[in-house]
Structures are given as structure tokens and as C-alpha cells.
Amino acid sequence: LGAGSWGTALASVLDENGHEVLIWARRQDQVDEINNKNTNEKYLPGVKLSKTLRASSNIDQVVDGAEFIVLGVPSQQIRSVCSDIADKIGPDQVLVNVAKGIEKNTSKRLSQVCSEVLPQNPYCMLSGPSHAEEVSRKMPTTLVAASENLDISQGVQDLFMNEYLRVYTNTDMVGVELGGTTKNIIAFGAGILDGMGYGDNSKAALMTRGIAEISRFGVALGAQKETYAGLAGMGDLIATCMSPHGRNRAAGQKLADGKTMDYIINHTN
């Protein structure tokens, strides 16, 4: 569900792994582009999609009979999308959330949002240091599948893993979710350093002390400290703070360049 860059990239992985995949997109012109041109130029420019990867704007059709439902919409849309499918899916269909964030009005983790709306459905979080642009070009990438039920984590691991995408499992869902969310604050600071013209010394200090701070925050909320030394913690932090693809790092750099927050919000893709 969701035909942005990450949703499309992961759909391509699943298609390549031999699974039958149907992408839900809100806009019919995007559906037509995927189905007729095998591209999604706005989100993955220059990437050719498989002819067997299909899309639909009918969410009922997409979720009907699906063994796994990948939630690839932005974090603030998770509740509404889950509500849209609540009366259309059965309790055995597994939710795989790939969005990172905290719900604004409730300050709840996305697993908590899903469990409120779809309490009967198994849930897994797929997170880690990953940019859609690189996954779509089959560059080696690692992710973490986190669920309180290890069998669910292992099922999602088997679903996505291939020769260029390595998936590890974890039962510390709190740590994986918060690691993928709070690292964005540090990445915003890293962008400010870049915009101010500072170098590696400054960024190394920020990232090292940053991971210490967000790990203490996570542990206080029930996470395991060890999670922050792994892919969902330090790994994701490194990728986000160092990469030109990172939106939060780019937003921080624009702020240091003198741009207003209104401008940044409207001009950071």
C-alpha cells in the first residue's frame, strides 16, 4: 500500500523474489504509468520496473486475499489507511510496516496505531539503513524485521531476503521503531553542520553523542540498549546523517543556509 519511492522499491524486491505483488496508488495516472510504462519516474527516476509488477487504485482489490500487506504510506497516514482496510481484511493477514515515525496527535508508535485499528492482525516493522534509490538499483542493503513474535519476523525475513538485500530479525520492536524515528533528529543536526561548513570532526561528535542520547531515550521507553548498536540504531543513523538522499539531513542544511521552515517543508522531497 503506497507507491512512493520506498513502497515501489520494496514491491520490486518482492516481485523479483517470485511473489505476486500488487501496488496500491491513490492517483490513477501513477497506476497507469506503472502498468503501461513500467516506471515510476516521480519517485524512482531512471528505474525500469518489472512487467509483472502491477498497480491498482482500488484498495479493496489490492488487499483481497493478500498474505502480507506492506504499509508503505507516510507515517501520518498509517491510521487512516488501516481504517480504510479494517473491514476488508482477515485476522491472518500480516501487516508489514515500513514507515518510520511517531503519530503527531497521540505521540504513539506506529505499531500502537496499527494495534488500535487492526488488533487481530500480526504486525512486523521493517527498518534499517536503507535508501529506496539504492535498493531499486540492487545495491547491497541490510534491514531488520522486528516483531514481538519471532515467527512473524522470520516470515518477513524470508519474504524480502535475496542476494543484495539481507534481512535480520529482532523482537525488540520498541527499539527498532524508536531507533528509526529519533535518528532523524540527529540527522537534522548533521545537516545544520554541513550547512555551516563544519567537517568530519563535528559530525563524528554529533553522531556518537547522538546515538548515546537516543539509546537512553529508547531504554527509558522499554527498548533494549543493544538494539541501538545495530542496524536499526547506529546503522540507520550513519546512513541518514551521511547520505545526500537523506531528507532530514537536507532539511537541516537548508536551515543553516538561511531558508525558512515553511520553505524547507515545501521544498524537501
Coordinates of C-alpha atoms in Angstrom, one line a residue, residues 1 63 66-71 78 81-82 85-86 89-98 110-111 113-126 146-147 152-153 156 159-160 173:
L1 CA 0.0 0.0 0.0
V63 CA -5.7 -6.3 -0.1
A66 CA -3.1 -10.9 0.3
E67 CA -0.9 -13.0 2.7
F68 CA 1.2 -9.9 3.6
I69 CA 0.1 -6.2 3.5
V70 CA 3.0 -3.8 3.3
L71 CA 2.2 -0.4 4.7
I78 CA -1.0 4.9 8.7
V81 CA -5.1 3.6 5.7
C82 CA -5.5 0.9 8.3
I85 CA -8.9 -1.7 5.1
A86 CA -10.3 -2.7 8.6
I89 CA -9.1 -8.0 5.6
G90 CA -9.0 -11.1 7.8
P91 CA -7.1 -11.7 11.0
D92 CA -4.4 -13.9 9.3
Q93 CA -3.1 -11.2 7.0
V94 CA 0.2 -9.9 8.2
L95 CA 0.9 -6.2 8.4
V96 CA 4.5 -5.2 7.5
N97 CA 5.1 -1.5 8.3
V98 CA 8.0 0.2 6.5
L110 CA 3.1 3.1 14.6
S111 CA 2.8 -0.4 16.0
V113 CA -1.5 2.8 16.0
C114 CA -1.9 -0.4 14.0
S115 CA -2.9 -2.4 17.0
E116 CA -5.6 0.0 17.9
V117 CA -7.2 -0.1 14.4
L118 CA -6.3 -3.7 13.5
P119 CA -5.8 -5.5 16.8
Q120 CA -6.2 -9.0 15.3
N121 CA -3.6 -8.8 12.6
P122 CA 0.1 -9.9 13.2
Y123 CA 2.5 -6.9 12.9
C124 CA 6.1 -6.6 11.8
M125 CA 8.3 -3.5 11.5
L126 CA 10.8 -3.5 8.6
A146 CA 11.1 -6.7 14.1
S147 CA 8.1 -8.3 15.7
I152 CA 6.4 -13.4 12.1
S153 CA 9.9 -11.7 11.9
V156 CA 9.1 -11.4 6.8
L159 CA 9.8 -12.8 2.1
F160 CA 12.3 -10.0 1.4
M173 CA 10.0 -3.7 18.3

